Amino acid sequence: MGAWGHNSFENDDALDWVVELEKSKDTTIIFESLDLLINNKADEIEAEDCSIAIAAAEVVAALYGNGSSLLPERVSNWLKGKPKPTPSLIAKAQQVIDAILSDSELKELWKESPNDYPKWVSALKDLKSRLY
């Protein structure tokens, strides 16, 4: 059974991405994860790509100084000594949140759970607010 929760790191795809983040020395993986979703040409953005992009956006918010209190310790450790995000990286993270909330497979999956969907939307809106 996979992890599934409305917060950014409460799913297996995001947690698997954290393993890759830990191996990286710079923010290239964050740019790549956000660009994968931004450059997606499919009719609908896949849930896995959304989960990874949300995790990447959380890291951008943390680099910006507005990290979540729910940030995994492994991510907090990776952040040490890393520079503030560039304006273009922050803009990409904001764009990703908008795209996921607008039209994505992940959104459709959450809508199937009427009690939890508002919590998920609230978590994403909170994340976006921390990117300003």
Coordinates of N, CA, C and O in Angstrom, one line a residue:
M1 N 0.8 -1.2 0.0 CA 0.0 0.0 0.0 C 0.9 1.2 0.0 O 1.8 1.4 0.8
G2 N 0.6 2.2 -0.9 CA 1.4 3.4 -1.0 C 1.0 4.4 -0.1 O -0.1 4.4 0.4
A3 N 1.9 5.4 0.2 CA 1.6 6.5 1.0 C 0.7 7.5 0.2 O 0.8 7.6 -1.0
W4 N -0.3 8.1 0.9 CA -1.2 8.9 0.2 C -1.8 9.9 1.2 O -2.5 9.6 2.2
G5 N -1.4 11.2 1.1 CA -1.9 12.2 2.0 C -1.9 13.5 1.3 O -1.3 13.7 0.2
H6 N -2.6 14.5 1.8 CA -2.8 15.8 1.1 C -1.6 16.7 1.2 O -1.5 17.7 0.4
N7 N -0.7 16.4 2.1 CA 0.5 17.3 2.2 C 1.6 16.9 1.1 O 1.5 15.7 0.6
S8 N 2.5 17.8 0.9 CA 3.4 17.6 -0.3 C 4.3 16.3 -0.3 O 4.6 15.8 -1.3
F9 N 4.6 15.9 0.9 CA 5.5 14.7 1.0 C 4.8 13.5 1.5 O 5.5 12.6 2.0
E10 N 3.5 13.5 1.4 CA 2.8 12.3 1.9 C 2.3 11.4 0.8 O 1.2 10.8 0.8
N11 N 3.3 11.1 -0.2 CA 3.0 10.2 -1.2 C 4.3 9.6 -1.7 O 5.4 10.2 -1.5
D12 N 4.2 8.4 -2.2 CA 5.4 7.6 -2.6 C 6.3 8.3 -3.7 O 7.5 8.3 -3.6
D13 N 5.6 9.0 -4.6 CA 6.3 9.6 -5.7 C 7.2 10.7 -5.2 O 8.4 10.9 -5.6
A14 N 6.7 11.5 -4.3 CA 7.5 12.6 -3.7 C 8.6 12.1 -2.9 O 9.7 12.6 -2.9
L15 N 8.3 11.1 -2.1 CA 9.4 10.5 -1.2 C 10.5 9.8 -2.1 O 11.7 9.9 -1.7
D16 N 10.1 9.2 -3.2 CA 11.1 8.6 -4.1 C 12.0 9.8 -4.7 O 13.2 9.6 -4.8
W17 N 11.3 10.9 -5.0 CA 12.0 12.0 -5.5 C 13.0 12.6 -4.5 O 14.1 13.0 -4.9
V18 N 12.7 12.6 -3.2 CA 13.6 13.1 -2.2 C 14.9 12.3 -2.2 O 16.0 12.9 -2.0
V19 N 14.8 11.0 -2.5 CA 16.1 10.2 -2.6 C 17.0 10.7 -3.7 O 18.2 10.9 -3.5
E20 N 16.3 11.1 -4.8 CA 17.1 11.7 -5.9 C 17.7 13.1 -5.6 O 18.8 13.4 -5.9
L21 N 16.8 13.9 -4.9 CA 17.3 15.2 -4.4 C 18.5 15.1 -3.5 O 19.5 15.8 -3.7
E22 N 18.5 14.1 -2.6 CA 19.7 13.9 -1.7 C 21.0 13.6 -2.5 O 22.0 14.0 -2.0
K23 N 20.9 13.0 -3.6 CA 22.1 12.7 -4.4 C 22.6 13.9 -5.2 O 23.7 13.9 -5.6
S24 N 21.8 14.9 -5.3 CA 22.1 16.1 -6.2 C 22.9 17.1 -5.4 O 22.7 17.3 -4.2
K25 N 23.8 17.8 -6.0 CA 24.7 18.8 -5.4 C 24.1 20.2 -5.6 O 24.5 21.1 -4.9
D26 N 23.2 20.4 -6.6 CA 22.7 21.7 -6.8 C 21.2 21.6 -7.1 O 20.6 20.6 -6.9
T27 N 20.6 22.7 -7.7 CA 19.2 22.8 -7.9 C 18.7 22.3 -9.3 O 17.6 22.4 -9.6
T28 N 19.6 21.7 -10.0 CA 19.3 21.2 -11.4 C 18.1 20.2 -11.3 O 17.2 20.3 -12.1
I29 N 18.1 19.3 -10.3 CA 16.9 18.4 -10.3 C 15.6 19.1 -10.0 O 14.6 18.7 -10.5
I30 N 15.7 20.2 -9.3 CA 14.4 21.0 -9.1 C 13.9 21.6 -10.4 O 12.8 21.5 -10.7
F31 N 14.9 22.2 -11.1 CA 14.5 22.8 -12.4 C 13.9 21.7 -13.3 O 12.9 21.9 -14.0
E32 N 14.6 20.6 -13.4 CA 14.1 19.5 -14.3 C 12.8 19.0 -13.9 O 11.9 18.7 -14.7
S33 N 12.5 18.9 -12.6 CA 11.2 18.3 -12.1 C 10.1 19.3 -12.4 O 9.0 18.9 -12.8
L34 N 10.4 20.6 -12.3 CA 9.3 21.6 -12.6 C 9.2 21.7 -14.1 O 8.0 21.8 -14.6
D35 N 10.2 21.7 -14.9 CA 10.2 21.8 -16.3 C 9.4 20.6 -16.9 O 8.7 20.8 -17.9
L36 N 9.6 19.4 -16.3 CA 8.9 18.2 -16.8 C 7.4 18.5 -16.9 O 6.7 18.1 -17.8
L37 N 6.9 19.1 -15.9 CA 5.5 19.4 -15.8 C 5.1 20.6 -16.7 O 4.1 20.5 -17.4
I38 N 5.9 21.6 -16.7 CA 5.6 22.8 -17.5 C 5.6 22.5 -19.0 O 4.8 23.0 -19.7
N39 N 6.6 21.7 -19.4 CA 6.7 21.4 -20.8 C 5.9 20.2 -21.3 O 6.0 19.7 -22.4
N40 N 5.0 19.7 -20.4 CA 4.2 18.5 -20.7 C 3.2 18.9 -21.8 O 2.5 19.9 -21.8
K41 N 3.2 18.1 -22.9 CA 2.3 18.3 -24.0 C 1.1 17.4 -24.0 O 0.3 17.5 -24.9
A42 N 1.0 16.6 -23.0 CA -0.2 15.7 -22.9 C -1.4 16.4 -22.6 O -1.4 17.6 -22.1
D43 N -2.6 15.8 -22.9 CA -3.9 16.4 -22.6 C -4.0 16.6 -21.1 O -4.7 17.6 -20.7
E44 N -3.5 15.7 -20.3 CA -3.6 15.8 -18.9 C -2.3 15.5 -18.2 O -1.6 14.6 -18.7
I45 N -1.9 16.2 -17.2 CA -0.7 16.0 -16.5 C -0.8 14.8 -15.6 O -1.7 14.8 -14.8
E46 N 0.1 13.9 -15.7 CA 0.0 12.7 -14.9 C 0.2 12.9 -13.4 O 1.0 13.8 -13.0
A47 N -0.4 12.1 -12.6 CA -0.4 12.3 -11.1 C 1.1 12.2 -10.6 O 1.4 13.0 -9.7
E48 N 1.8 11.3 -11.1 CA 3.2 11.1 -10.6 C 4.0 12.4 -10.9 O 4.7 12.9 -10.0
D49 N 3.9 13.0 -12.1 CA 4.6 14.2 -12.4 C 4.2 15.3 -11.5 O 5.0 16.2 -11.1
C50 N 2.9 15.4 -11.2 CA 2.4 16.4 -10.3 C 3.0 16.3 -8.9 O 3.4 17.3 -8.3
S51 N 3.0 15.1 -8.4 CA 3.5 14.8 -7.0 C 5.0 15.2 -6.9 O 5.4 15.8 -5.9
I52 N 5.7 14.9 -7.9 CA 7.1 15.3 -7.9 C 7.3 16.8 -8.0 O 8.1 17.4 -7.3
A53 N 6.5 17.4 -8.9 CA 6.6 18.9 -9.1 C 6.2 19.6 -7.8 O 6.8 20.6 -7.4
I54 N 5.2 19.1 -7.1 CA 4.8 19.7 -5.8 C 5.9 19.6 -4.8 O 6.2 20.6 -4.1
A55 N 6.6 18.4 -4.7 CA 7.7 18.3 -3.8 C 8.8 19.3 -4.2 O 9.4 19.9 -3.3
A56 N 9.1 19.4 -5.5 CA 10.1 20.4 -6.0 C 9.7 21.8 -5.6 O 10.6 22.6 -5.1
A57 N 8.5 22.1 -5.7 CA 8.0 23.5 -5.4 C 8.2 23.7 -3.9 O 8.5 24.8 -3.4
E58 N 7.9 22.7 -3.1 CA 8.1 22.8 -1.6 C 9.6 23.1 -1.3 O 9.9 23.9 -0.4
V59 N 10.5 22.5 -2.0 CA 11.9 22.8 -1.8 C 12.3 24.2 -2.2 O 13.0 24.9 -1.5
V60 N 11.7 24.7 -3.3 CA 11.9 26.1 -3.7 C 11.4 27.0 -2.6 O 12.1 27.9 -2.2
A61 N 10.2 26.7 -2.0 CA 9.7 27.6 -1.0 C 10.6 27.5 0.2 O 10.9 28.6 0.9
A62 N 11.2 26.4 0.5 CA 12.1 26.3 1.7 C 13.4 27.0 1.4 O 13.9 27.7 2.3
L63 N 13.9 26.9 0.2 CA 15.1 27.7 -0.2 C 14.8 29.2 -0.1 O 15.7 30.0 0.2
Y64 N 13.6 29.6 -0.4 CA 13.2 31.0 -0.3 C 13.1 31.5 1.1 O 13.0 32.7 1.4
G65 N 13.0 30.6 2.1 CA 12.9 30.9 3.5 C 11.5 30.7 4.0 O 11.2 31.1 5.1
N66 N 10.7 30.1 3.2 CA 9.3 29.8 3.6 C 8.9 28.3 3.6 O 7.9 27.9 3.1
G67 N 9.8 27.6 4.2 CA 9.6 26.1 4.2 C 8.4 25.7 5.1 O 8.1 26.4 6.1
S68 N 7.9 24.6 4.8 CA 6.8 24.0 5.6 C 7.3 23.4 6.9 O 8.4 22.9 6.9
S69 N 6.5 23.4 7.9 CA 6.8 22.8 9.1 C 6.8 21.3 9.0 O 7.4 20.5 9.8
L70 N 6.3 20.8 7.9 CA 6.2 19.3 7.6 C 7.3 18.9 6.7 O 7.2 17.7 6.2
L71 N 8.3 19.7 6.4 CA 9.4 19.3 5.5 C 10.1 18.1 6.1 O 10.5 18.2 7.3
P72 N 10.3 17.1 5.3 CA 11.1 15.9 5.8 C 12.5 16.4 6.3 O 13.1 17.2 5.6
E73 N 13.0 15.7 7.3 CA 14.3 16.0 7.8 C 15.4 15.9 6.7 O 16.4 16.6 6.6
R74 N 15.2 14.9 5.8 CA 16.2 14.6 4.8 C 16.3 15.8 3.8 O 17.3 16.2 3.3
V75 N 15.1 16.5 3.6 CA 15.1 17.7 2.7 C 15.8 18.8 3.5 O 16.6 19.6 2.9
S76 N 15.4 19.0 4.7 CA 16.0 20.1 5.5 C 17.5 19.9 5.6 O 18.3 20.9 5.4
N77 N 18.0 18.7 5.7 CA 19.5 18.5 5.6 C 20.1 18.9 4.3 O 21.2 19.5 4.2
W78 N 19.4 18.5 3.2 CA 19.9 18.9 1.9 C 20.0 20.4 1.6 O 20.9 20.9 1.0
L79 N 19.0 21.1 2.2 CA 19.0 22.6 2.0 C 20.2 23.3 2.6 O 20.5 24.4 2.1
K80 N 20.8 22.7 3.6 CA 21.9 23.4 4.3 C 23.0 23.8 3.3 O 23.5 23.0 2.5
G81 N 23.3 25.1 3.3 CA 24.4 25.7 2.4 C 23.9 25.9 1.0 O 24.8 26.4 0.2
K82 N 22.7 25.7 0.6 CA 22.2 25.9 -0.7 C 21.8 27.4 -0.9 O 21.3 28.0 0.1
P83 N 22.0 28.0 -2.1 CA 21.6 29.4 -2.3 C 20.1 29.6 -2.4 O 19.4 28.7 -2.6
K84 N 19.7 30.9 -2.2 CA 18.3 31.2 -2.4 C 17.9 30.9 -3.8 O 18.8 31.0 -4.7
P85 N 16.7 30.6 -4.1 CA 16.3 30.4 -5.5 C 16.3 31.6 -6.3 O 16.0 32.7 -5.8
T86 N 16.5 31.4 -7.6 CA 16.4 32.5 -8.5 C 15.0 32.9 -8.8 O 14.1 32.1 -8.6
P87 N 14.7 34.1 -9.2 CA 13.3 34.5 -9.6 C 12.7 33.6 -10.6 O 11.5 33.3 -10.5
S88 N 13.5 33.1 -11.5 CA 12.9 32.2 -12.6 C 12.5 30.8 -11.9 O 11.5 30.3 -12.3
L89 N 13.2 30.4 -11.0 CA 12.9 29.1 -10.3 C 11.6 29.3 -9.5 O 10.7 28.4 -9.5
I90 N 11.5 30.4 -8.8 CA 10.3 30.7 -8.0 C 9.1 30.8 -9.0 O 8.0 30.2 -8.7
A91 N 9.3 31.5 -10.1 CA 8.2 31.6 -11.1 C 7.7 30.2 -11.6 O 6.5 30.0 -11.8
K92 N 8.7 29.4 -11.9 CA 8.4 28.0 -12.3 C 7.5 27.3 -11.3 O 6.6 26.6 -11.6
A93 N 7.9 27.4 -10.0 CA 7.2 26.7 -9.0 C 5.8 27.2 -8.9 O 4.8 26.4 -8.7
Q94 N 5.6 28.5 -9.0 CA 4.3 29.1 -9.0 C 3.4 28.6 -10.1 O 2.3 28.2 -10.0
Q95 N 4.0 28.5 -11.3 CA 3.4 28.1 -12.5 C 2.9 26.6 -12.4 O 1.8 26.3 -12.8
V96 N 3.7 25.8 -11.8 CA 3.4 24.4 -11.6 C 2.2 24.2 -10.7 O 1.3 23.5 -11.0
I97 N 2.1 25.0 -9.6 CA 1.0 24.9 -8.7 C -0.3 25.3 -9.4 O -1.3 24.6 -9.3
D98 N -0.2 26.3 -10.2 CA -1.4 26.8 -11.0 C -1.8 25.7 -12.0 O -3.0 25.4 -12.1
A99 N -0.9 25.1 -12.7 CA -1.2 24.1 -13.6 C -1.9 22.8 -13.0 O -2.8 22.3 -13.5
I100 N -1.3 22.4 -11.9 CA -1.9 21.3 -11.2 C -3.3 21.5 -10.7 O -4.2 20.7 -10.8
L101 N -3.5 22.7 -10.1 CA -4.8 23.1 -9.6 C -5.8 23.3 -10.8 O -7.0 23.1 -10.6
S102 N -5.3 23.6 -11.9 CA -6.2 23.9 -13.1 C -6.7 22.6 -13.7 O -7.9 22.4 -13.9
D103 N -5.7 21.8 -14.2 CA -6.1 20.6 -14.9 C -5.0 19.5 -14.8 O -4.0 19.6 -15.4
S104 N -5.2 18.5 -14.0 CA -4.3 17.5 -13.8 C -4.9 16.2 -13.4 O -6.0 16.2 -12.8
E105 N -4.3 15.1 -13.6 CA -4.8 13.8 -13.2 C -4.8 13.7 -11.6 O -5.8 13.2 -11.1
L106 N -3.9 14.4 -11.0 CA -3.8 14.4 -9.5 C -5.1 15.1 -9.0 O -5.7 14.6 -8.0
K107 N -5.4 16.2 -9.6 CA -6.6 16.9 -9.2 C -7.8 16.1 -9.3 O -8.7 16.0 -8.4
E108 N -7.9 15.4 -10.4 CA -9.1 14.5 -10.7 C -9.2 13.4 -9.6 O -10.2 13.0 -9.1
L109 N -8.0 12.8 -9.3 CA -8.0 11.8 -8.2 C -8.4 12.3 -6.9 O -9.2 11.6 -6.2
W110 N -8.0 13.5 -6.5 CA -8.4 14.1 -5.3 C -9.9 14.4 -5.2 O -10.5 14.3 -4.2
K111 N -10.4 14.8 -6.4 CA -11.8 15.2 -6.5 C -12.7 14.0 -6.2 O -13.9 14.1 -5.8
E112 N -12.2 12.8 -6.3 CA -12.9 11.6 -6.0 C -13.1 11.4 -4.5 O -13.9 10.5 -4.1
S113 N -12.4 12.1 -3.7 CA -12.5 12.1 -2.3 C -13.0 13.5 -1.8 O -12.2 14.3 -1.4
P114 N -14.4 13.6 -1.8 CA -14.9 15.0 -1.5 C -14.5 15.5 -0.1 O -14.5 16.7 0.1
N115 N -14.3 14.6 0.9 CA -13.9 15.1 2.2 C -12.4 15.6 2.2 O -12.1 16.5 3.0
D116 N -11.6 15.0 1.4 CA -10.1 15.3 1.4 C -9.7 16.3 0.3 O -8.7 17.0 0.5
Y117 N -10.5 16.4 -0.7 CA -10.1 17.3 -1.8 C -9.9 18.8 -1.3 O -8.9 19.4 -1.6
P118 N -10.8 19.3 -0.5 CA -10.5 20.7 0.0 C -9.2 20.8 0.8 O -8.6 21.9 0.8
K119 N -8.9 19.8 1.5 CA -7.6 19.8 2.3 C -6.4 19.8 1.4 O -5.4 20.5 1.6
W120 N -6.5 19.1 0.3 CA -5.4 19.1 -0.7 C -5.3 20.4 -1.4 O -4.2 21.0 -1.5
V121 N -6.4 21.0 -1.8 CA -6.4 22.3 -2.4 C -5.8 23.3 -1.5 O -5.0 24.2 -1.8
S122 N -6.2 23.3 -0.2 CA -5.7 24.2 0.8 C -4.2 24.1 1.0 O -3.5 25.1 1.1
A123 N -3.7 22.8 1.0 CA -2.3 22.6 1.1 C -1.5 23.2 -0.1 O -0.5 23.8 0.1
L124 N -2.1 23.1 -1.3 CA -1.4 23.7 -2.5 C -1.5 25.2 -2.5 O -0.5 25.9 -2.8
K125 N -2.6 25.7 -2.0 CA -2.7 27.2 -1.9 C -1.7 27.7 -0.9 O -1.2 28.8 -1.1
D126 N -1.6 27.0 0.2 CA -0.6 27.4 1.2 C 0.8 27.4 0.6 O 1.6 28.3 0.8
L127 N 1.1 26.3 -0.1 CA 2.4 26.2 -0.7 C 2.6 27.4 -1.7 O 3.7 28.1 -1.6
K128 N 1.6 27.7 -2.5 CA 1.8 28.8 -3.4 C 2.0 30.1 -2.7 O 2.8 31.0 -3.1
S129 N 1.3 30.3 -1.6 CA 1.4 31.6 -0.8 C 2.9 31.7 -0.2 O 3.3 32.8 0.0
R130 N 3.5 30.6 0.0 CA 4.9 30.6 0.5 C 5.9 30.9 -0.6 O 7.1 31.0 -0.3
L131 N 5.5 30.9 -1.8 CA 6.4 31.2 -3.0 C 6.4 32.7 -3.4 O 6.9 33.1 -4.4
Y132 N 5.8 33.5 -2.5 CA 5.8 35.0 -2.8 C 6.5 35.7 -1.7 O 6.6 35.3 -0.6

